[in-house]
Amino acid sequence: MQVLRFDQLVNRSPQIEELCKCMICLEIFIDPMCCESCENHFCQTCLTTWSQNQSARSCPVCNKLKEKQGQRILKNMLNDLDVYCCYKQNGCLGILKYSEYFFHIKSCQFKQVKCEYEGCNIDILLKDKDQHDNTCPFKLLQCKWCQQEIWRKQLEQHELNECLQRKVQCGKCSSEVPILMMQNHVDTCPENIYKCQLCLSDIKLKDLELHNKNECPQVIIKCSGCQEQLKRISMILHMQSCQFVEIECENCQQQIQRKDLKDHTIAKCFKTLKQIITDQQRQIKGLFTFCEELSQQVNLLSQLQQQIKFSKHFKHKDIEVIKDGKIAQLNLNENKKFDRLIAIKNSKNKPIEIEFLHISDLNVCVGITQRQNIFNPKDYSKHNHQSYLFCANGIVYIDENKEENGKKKNFGFVIGQKLELVYNDQFVSIKNCTTQQYLKYNISYEYFDKDDIELYPVLCLRSNFDKARIVN
Ligand SMILES: [Zn+2]
Ligand SMILES: [Zn+2]
Ligand SMILES: [Zn+2]
Ligand SMILES: [Zn+2]
Ligand SMILES: [Zn+2]
Ligand SMILES: [Zn+2]
Ligand SMILES: [Zn+2]
Ligand SMILES: [Zn+2]
């Protein structure tokens, strides 16, 4: 039965004791009720207990009873009281209002409770309940093997030594085996060593199948060639000579029976080899052609890099130069032995005066040509010779599909006649100063190599005794 004692009051006084004391329990009222006739108060539970020993529910003071709720003024006074928690001696330091006291003690962490597990039943404080739960030797826990519930204090022993379903580790193969199956396992453990019945060597059980299949020298196997059955140990020798075994041809990697290998090598494989050689020869030939093309291109490129150098010291017996430093580069046409191309120093728009001192053949020319032609002269009687050349016999060699015939215009020159050559990027013209004949052509660049469109005035001497003079 709940009791709130006067010694729990924080501020105890005789006045409060007089006003708040229950006539039955002699302690502080809990849930007070009032007798209507004598106006005395009692705890509700005290009144009930008292009445159980009487013939009827009655007031202990006046014997009559008509109950009503305790007076408001009394209840207000009670609600205002400060009291210590009844679990103070267990460590609860709470000071509580009367109004919250009864709620507090229901869940006070310093309240004593009994451990709920059968066999334990010790008293513990509510705050220590979880901790005790984790260690209580009478708590029932499940065995990890058989799932039976076992007291904590017995579980370790049970799982380790007693449980009939526990697993133990095999000392040989390390696998976990139920204790009841251990005897069986010992006989079939894959790490157990057996004697092979055929070769008598010691083999682990797990290797026995592979041993029979691939290793045991005493097992009888079939020859893949002649199908004869022999012990493996004899088969090695047999395979080295059996005529029906397939062997890889070293040349073509085909699998050929030993008896046919010789014929194969001569007949088929030789053909294969020949084919391979032919293919390779063709490839090599192709490479050679490619190399030649490359070297031609390299030559051409290096020619393009060449510069025409005019020098004061450049001299030739066939050329007389009035002013020094006018000529450069003398080249023979490879096909026509005596052709000489002589470049005259570049001077656009300025007339160059030329005079022939000797002409043994009317094919001598004056005109302009592309730079690379000076290094590698082309035959002027063919098209696309990269020049505009005026010939002493009246023919004008031009890079067009047809060659214009200057004779129609009566152009030509002979020994002693002075010529005047003028050119720039647009046109080339020549004048015979003696006869006053005059020819002019617009230069059409589409007939020139695009990489090298630099033009130079040139003389072309074609016979052994030709001789010319550059006047200015
Ligand atoms: Zn009471
Ligand atoms: Zn009464
Ligand atoms: Zn408390
Ligand atoms: Zn316990
Ligand atoms: Zn168990
Ligand atoms: Zn084992
Ligand atoms: Zn064996
Ligand atoms: Zn064989």
XYZ file of C-alpha atoms and ligand atoms in Angstrom:
480
model
C 0.000 0.000 0.000
C 1.264 3.451 -0.912
C 2.323 5.660 1.956
C 3.747 9.175 1.958
C 5.558 9.665 5.286
C 5.962 12.952 7.151
C 9.743 12.427 7.313
C 9.773 12.751 3.494
C 8.708 16.385 3.777
C 11.374 18.905 2.884
C 9.891 21.496 5.294
C 8.267 19.550 8.107
C 6.254 21.528 10.703
C 3.745 20.674 13.455
C 1.143 22.825 11.707
C 1.411 20.843 8.476
C 1.370 17.574 10.422
C -1.879 18.619 12.089
C -3.552 19.650 8.845
C -2.349 16.801 6.613
C -2.403 13.680 8.826
C -4.686 10.775 7.947
C -6.495 9.479 11.047
C -6.006 5.879 9.910
C -2.420 5.590 8.600
C -1.165 8.600 10.573
C 0.858 9.775 7.548
C 0.201 12.369 4.807
C -3.120 12.146 2.971
C -3.124 10.381 -0.343
C -6.180 11.162 -2.470
C -8.149 12.459 0.577
C -11.953 11.887 0.989
C -14.148 13.785 3.416
C -16.878 12.516 5.783
C -19.945 14.729 5.246
C -21.130 14.524 8.834
C -17.908 15.029 10.884
C -15.891 16.768 8.120
C -12.795 14.595 8.866
C -10.468 13.531 6.023
C -8.958 10.102 5.317
C -6.880 8.603 2.511
C -9.196 6.928 0.048
C -7.407 3.551 0.317
C -7.189 3.825 4.124
C -10.950 4.284 4.243
C -11.492 1.245 2.011
C -9.170 -0.953 4.115
C -10.790 0.232 7.315
C -14.271 -0.494 5.983
C -13.337 -4.088 5.060
C -13.145 -4.869 8.796
C -16.522 -3.218 9.539
C -19.979 -4.463 8.715
C -20.583 -1.467 6.482
C -18.483 1.340 4.985
C -18.349 3.856 7.841
C -16.385 6.780 9.204
C -13.839 5.776 11.908
C -14.691 8.967 13.870
C -18.471 9.339 13.722
C -19.463 5.920 12.461
C -21.798 7.412 9.897
C -20.557 7.866 6.395
C -21.511 9.916 3.496
C -18.263 10.489 1.551
C -17.390 13.415 -0.603
C -14.193 14.634 -2.309
C -11.607 16.210 -0.017
C -11.868 19.952 0.414
C -10.297 22.065 -2.342
C -8.306 24.125 0.154
C -6.741 20.930 1.599
C -5.909 19.583 -1.849
C -4.265 22.867 -2.852
C -2.126 22.782 0.275
C -1.094 19.169 -0.386
C -0.217 19.940 -4.034
C 2.132 22.647 -2.881
C 4.205 20.388 -0.571
C 7.852 19.579 -1.487
C 8.759 15.963 -0.766
C 11.772 13.697 -1.100
C 11.511 10.613 -3.296
C 10.870 7.449 -1.253
C 13.935 5.896 -3.020
C 16.237 8.533 -1.541
C 18.243 5.895 0.356
C 18.893 4.154 -3.016
C 20.398 7.336 -4.423
C 17.489 9.325 -5.922
C 18.149 12.997 -5.152
C 14.806 14.229 -6.534
C 12.722 16.840 -4.644
C 9.184 16.724 -5.996
C 5.921 18.537 -5.717
C 3.203 16.390 -4.088
C 1.251 16.697 -7.361
C 3.993 14.962 -9.424
C 5.296 12.628 -6.715
C 3.092 9.614 -7.465
C 3.879 9.756 -11.170
C 7.625 9.984 -10.442
C 7.854 6.962 -8.161
C 6.186 4.742 -10.761
C 9.268 5.062 -12.969
C 12.004 6.284 -10.589
C 15.312 4.793 -11.802
C 16.288 4.087 -8.161
C 13.259 1.917 -7.563
C 14.083 -1.670 -6.655
C 12.830 -4.342 -9.037
C 13.363 -8.087 -9.167
C 15.273 -9.720 -12.060
C 12.601 -11.281 -14.219
C 14.544 -14.474 -15.028
C 13.561 -17.566 -13.130
C 16.325 -18.827 -10.884
C 17.853 -15.365 -10.464
C 15.187 -13.068 -8.884
C 17.779 -10.804 -7.274
C 16.889 -7.203 -6.400
C 18.267 -4.605 -8.753
C 17.661 -0.907 -9.292
C 15.584 -0.041 -12.353
C 18.529 1.909 -13.828
C 20.749 -1.212 -13.698
C 18.213 -3.499 -15.360
C 19.742 -3.443 -18.900
C 23.245 -3.982 -17.588
C 22.106 -6.920 -15.486
C 20.208 -8.331 -18.451
C 23.492 -8.536 -20.353
C 25.158 -10.560 -17.629
C 22.363 -12.377 -15.782
C 23.497 -16.022 -15.637
C 19.861 -17.155 -15.718
C 18.895 -15.419 -18.936
C 17.922 -17.951 -21.606
C 20.050 -17.780 -24.771
C 19.860 -19.800 -27.966
C 22.471 -22.476 -28.716
C 24.039 -21.653 -32.112
C 23.950 -25.327 -33.115
C 20.643 -26.800 -31.855
C 18.688 -23.538 -31.210
C 17.626 -24.803 -27.768
C 17.296 -22.163 -25.030
C 20.028 -22.585 -22.425
C 20.940 -20.572 -19.280
C 23.713 -18.162 -20.025
C 25.935 -19.715 -17.365
C 25.668 -23.110 -19.087
C 25.735 -22.022 -22.737
C 29.486 -22.037 -23.326
C 29.915 -25.513 -21.892
C 26.886 -26.713 -23.891
C 28.017 -25.335 -27.235
C 31.602 -26.433 -26.782
C 31.227 -29.889 -25.285
C 27.660 -31.053 -24.826
C 25.478 -30.071 -27.779
C 24.965 -33.096 -30.000
C 24.615 -30.917 -33.074
C 27.844 -28.938 -32.596
C 30.408 -28.845 -35.426
C 34.107 -29.471 -34.959
C 37.029 -28.792 -37.262
C 38.681 -31.700 -39.066
C 42.369 -31.672 -38.181
C 43.342 -32.641 -41.727
C 41.140 -30.736 -44.155
C 40.023 -27.933 -41.766
C 36.378 -28.270 -42.812
C 33.691 -28.063 -40.087
C 31.901 -31.343 -39.538
C 28.943 -32.130 -37.159
C 30.309 -34.118 -34.193
C 27.970 -37.020 -34.921
C 29.334 -37.268 -38.512
C 32.987 -37.048 -37.548
C 33.604 -40.791 -37.597
C 32.177 -40.932 -41.112
C 34.228 -37.941 -42.241
C 37.509 -39.399 -41.030
C 37.028 -42.232 -43.529
C 36.231 -39.929 -46.452
C 38.320 -36.832 -45.660
C 39.804 -35.590 -48.986
C 43.162 -35.162 -47.258
C 43.313 -38.825 -46.303
C 46.145 -40.660 -47.994
C 45.438 -43.869 -49.893
C 47.584 -46.298 -51.739
C 46.839 -46.446 -55.463
C 45.896 -50.085 -56.092
C 47.720 -50.072 -59.445
C 50.984 -48.215 -58.913
C 51.050 -48.421 -55.092
C 52.015 -44.758 -54.698
C 50.517 -42.661 -51.871
C 47.777 -40.350 -53.182
C 45.397 -38.040 -51.320
C 41.746 -39.011 -51.769
C 40.989 -35.697 -53.494
C 43.740 -36.317 -56.082
C 42.840 -39.926 -56.766
C 40.547 -39.273 -59.727
C 43.073 -37.019 -61.486
C 45.817 -39.506 -60.708
C 43.915 -42.254 -62.485
C 42.962 -40.027 -65.383
C 46.275 -38.303 -66.071
C 49.150 -39.706 -64.072
C 49.038 -43.301 -62.859
C 51.623 -45.110 -64.993
C 49.835 -48.437 -64.517
C 46.411 -47.373 -65.817
C 45.535 -48.827 -69.201
C 44.758 -46.235 -71.881
C 43.985 -46.317 -75.576
C 46.391 -45.062 -78.267
C 44.784 -42.119 -80.102
C 46.285 -43.390 -83.352
C 46.045 -47.168 -83.638
C 43.562 -47.654 -80.748
C 45.802 -50.273 -79.129
C 45.388 -50.512 -75.323
C 48.535 -50.146 -73.251
C 49.645 -49.110 -69.769
C 50.369 -45.397 -69.640
C 54.038 -46.058 -68.910
C 54.376 -48.010 -72.170
C 52.254 -45.560 -74.111
C 54.925 -42.856 -73.982
C 57.325 -45.029 -75.937
C 54.582 -46.294 -78.224
C 53.489 -42.766 -79.155
C 56.997 -41.987 -80.326
C 56.793 -44.599 -83.030
C 53.094 -45.358 -83.691
C 52.479 -44.717 -87.385
C 48.845 -43.673 -86.824
C 49.467 -40.920 -84.310
C 48.929 -37.411 -85.667
C 51.918 -35.097 -85.630
C 52.030 -31.420 -86.433
C 53.797 -30.582 -89.701
C 56.562 -28.122 -88.863
C 55.956 -26.096 -91.995
C 52.202 -25.785 -92.349
C 51.066 -26.715 -88.787
C 48.609 -29.298 -90.158
C 48.012 -32.476 -88.111
C 49.250 -35.409 -90.207
C 49.470 -39.112 -89.337
C 53.085 -40.139 -88.889
C 52.938 -42.628 -91.769
C 51.791 -39.837 -94.150
C 54.084 -37.100 -92.940
C 56.896 -37.782 -95.375
C 54.593 -37.724 -98.432
C 52.870 -34.674 -97.074
C 56.111 -32.794 -96.646
C 57.164 -33.517 -100.209
C 53.816 -33.032 -101.937
C 51.554 -30.586 -100.179
C 53.780 -28.770 -97.814
C 56.416 -28.075 -100.431
C 53.753 -26.381 -102.523
C 52.752 -24.297 -99.559
C 56.339 -23.249 -99.010
C 56.732 -22.342 -102.669
C 53.595 -20.231 -102.495
C 54.908 -18.425 -99.434
C 58.206 -17.688 -101.183
C 56.434 -16.399 -104.314
C 54.233 -14.131 -102.225
C 57.222 -12.753 -100.401
C 59.138 -12.167 -103.627
C 56.192 -10.205 -104.990
C 56.098 -8.110 -101.850
C 59.834 -7.417 -102.056
C 59.496 -6.354 -105.703
C 56.705 -3.994 -104.746
C 58.900 -2.521 -102.046
C 61.727 -1.940 -104.538
C 59.394 -0.066 -106.883
C 58.158 1.991 -103.975
C 61.751 2.841 -103.002
C 62.589 3.970 -106.539
C 59.550 6.224 -106.641
C 60.533 7.653 -103.305
C 64.095 8.406 -104.401
C 62.790 10.111 -107.558
C 60.570 12.292 -105.430
C 63.493 13.083 -103.144
C 65.587 14.109 -106.193
C 62.830 16.335 -107.465
C 62.428 17.946 -104.067
C 66.155 18.563 -103.720
C 66.200 20.186 -107.193
C 63.440 22.510 -106.072
C 65.650 23.485 -103.174
C 68.503 24.448 -105.513
C 69.125 28.146 -105.971
C 70.582 29.724 -109.041
C 73.818 31.467 -108.105
C 75.126 34.269 -110.266
C 78.826 34.845 -109.944
C 81.429 37.289 -111.233
C 83.835 34.421 -111.652
C 81.539 32.255 -113.711
C 83.057 32.069 -117.170
C 82.566 30.083 -120.336
C 84.465 30.130 -123.567
C 81.261 30.400 -125.626
C 79.806 33.338 -123.722
C 81.185 36.809 -123.769
C 79.750 39.076 -121.097
C 80.334 42.791 -121.330
C 79.436 43.324 -117.664
C 80.513 40.820 -115.031
C 78.133 38.816 -112.888
C 75.524 38.358 -115.560
C 75.443 34.634 -116.160
C 75.061 31.516 -114.114
C 74.514 27.830 -114.330
C 75.462 26.042 -117.462
C 73.824 22.728 -118.120
C 73.953 20.097 -120.814
C 70.822 18.433 -122.016
C 71.549 14.763 -121.400
C 69.962 13.646 -124.670
C 71.574 16.253 -126.899
C 75.172 16.412 -125.990
C 75.975 19.996 -126.920
C 72.903 21.779 -125.549
C 73.927 24.431 -123.031
C 71.377 26.437 -121.051
C 72.807 29.670 -119.692
C 70.804 31.663 -117.155
C 71.110 35.430 -117.372
C 70.831 37.523 -114.236
C 67.188 38.232 -113.459
C 66.056 41.750 -114.372
C 62.333 42.050 -114.951
C 61.055 44.771 -117.294
C 64.610 45.758 -118.233
C 65.707 44.904 -121.798
C 68.572 42.434 -122.063
C 70.688 42.916 -125.199
C 72.081 39.788 -126.814
C 74.227 39.266 -129.872
C 75.309 35.955 -131.466
C 78.952 35.894 -132.561
C 78.649 32.459 -134.153
C 75.705 30.237 -135.051
C 76.474 26.835 -136.558
C 72.874 25.633 -136.488
C 69.770 27.849 -136.598
C 68.405 26.079 -133.502
C 70.024 28.482 -130.993
C 67.365 30.118 -128.767
C 66.731 33.104 -126.519
C 63.843 33.324 -124.054
C 62.683 32.537 -120.524
C 62.332 29.252 -118.681
C 61.280 27.837 -115.319
C 64.043 27.554 -112.740
C 64.090 23.765 -112.423
C 64.508 23.457 -116.185
C 67.920 25.103 -115.875
C 69.076 22.302 -113.584
C 67.427 19.572 -115.587
C 66.774 20.745 -119.182
C 63.959 19.150 -121.159
C 63.904 18.506 -124.856
C 62.558 21.652 -126.564
C 61.042 19.811 -129.444
C 58.613 18.178 -126.979
C 55.614 19.821 -125.355
C 55.618 21.031 -121.782
C 59.295 21.937 -121.722
C 58.581 24.780 -119.275
C 59.886 27.534 -121.544
C 59.078 30.405 -123.911
C 62.020 30.192 -126.313
C 62.606 32.142 -129.564
C 64.714 30.189 -132.027
C 67.060 31.571 -134.709
C 65.214 29.535 -137.346
C 61.963 31.401 -136.543
C 60.237 28.703 -134.454
C 58.904 29.808 -131.086
C 58.796 27.006 -128.491
C 55.901 27.624 -126.156
C 54.323 25.471 -123.518
C 51.080 24.946 -125.286
C 49.735 21.928 -127.047
C 50.827 23.342 -130.355
C 54.027 25.197 -131.010
C 53.682 28.504 -132.744
C 55.679 29.022 -135.842
C 57.374 32.398 -135.725
C 58.350 31.990 -139.378
C 54.858 33.017 -140.363
C 55.560 36.310 -138.716
C 58.990 36.408 -140.303
C 60.794 36.314 -136.984
C 64.354 34.982 -136.715
C 67.926 36.162 -136.350
C 71.395 35.597 -137.745
C 75.004 36.358 -136.739
C 75.595 40.018 -135.913
C 71.945 40.982 -135.359
C 71.251 42.459 -131.925
C 68.284 41.092 -129.937
C 66.393 42.723 -127.079
C 64.636 40.443 -124.570
C 62.097 41.892 -122.089
C 59.974 39.901 -119.624
C 58.027 40.134 -116.406
C 55.418 37.962 -114.657
C 52.786 38.678 -117.307
C 54.542 38.555 -120.656
C 57.738 37.899 -122.556
C 58.787 39.789 -125.710
C 61.733 39.826 -128.090
C 62.797 42.397 -130.659
C 65.277 42.013 -133.496
C 66.848 45.475 -133.319
C 68.243 45.160 -136.833
C 65.060 44.071 -138.631
C 62.699 45.681 -136.096
C 60.694 42.427 -135.989
C 58.861 42.060 -132.664
C 57.035 39.177 -130.889
C 55.160 39.237 -127.565
C 53.444 36.429 -125.646
C 51.332 36.520 -122.479
C 52.677 33.914 -120.075
C 50.250 31.134 -119.311
C 51.235 29.609 -115.976
C 49.004 26.567 -116.311
C 51.773 24.869 -118.312
C 54.347 25.269 -115.552
C 54.951 23.115 -112.480
C 53.032 24.796 -109.697
C 55.817 24.313 -107.143
C 58.373 26.286 -109.152
C 57.071 29.236 -111.111
C 60.165 31.393 -110.880
C 61.231 32.397 -114.409
C 64.746 33.206 -115.666
C 65.981 34.645 -118.963
C 68.162 32.101 -120.774
C 70.305 31.479 -123.812
C 70.377 28.043 -125.340
C 73.429 27.072 -127.403
C 73.075 23.778 -129.218
C 76.152 23.183 -131.349
C 79.813 22.993 -130.526
C 80.884 26.292 -132.003
C 77.937 28.522 -131.068
C 79.049 31.719 -129.375
C 77.049 34.613 -127.923
C 77.568 37.965 -126.234
C 75.451 39.626 -123.548
C 75.834 43.323 -124.200
C 74.361 45.075 -121.148
Zn -4.274 7.103 5.474
Zn -17.353 11.097 10.369
Zn 12.891 8.756 -7.016
Zn 18.899 -12.007 -12.937
Zn 22.862 -27.134 -28.537
Zn 38.784 -33.833 -43.079
Zn 48.466 -45.268 -59.541
Zn 49.362 -46.534 -81.639
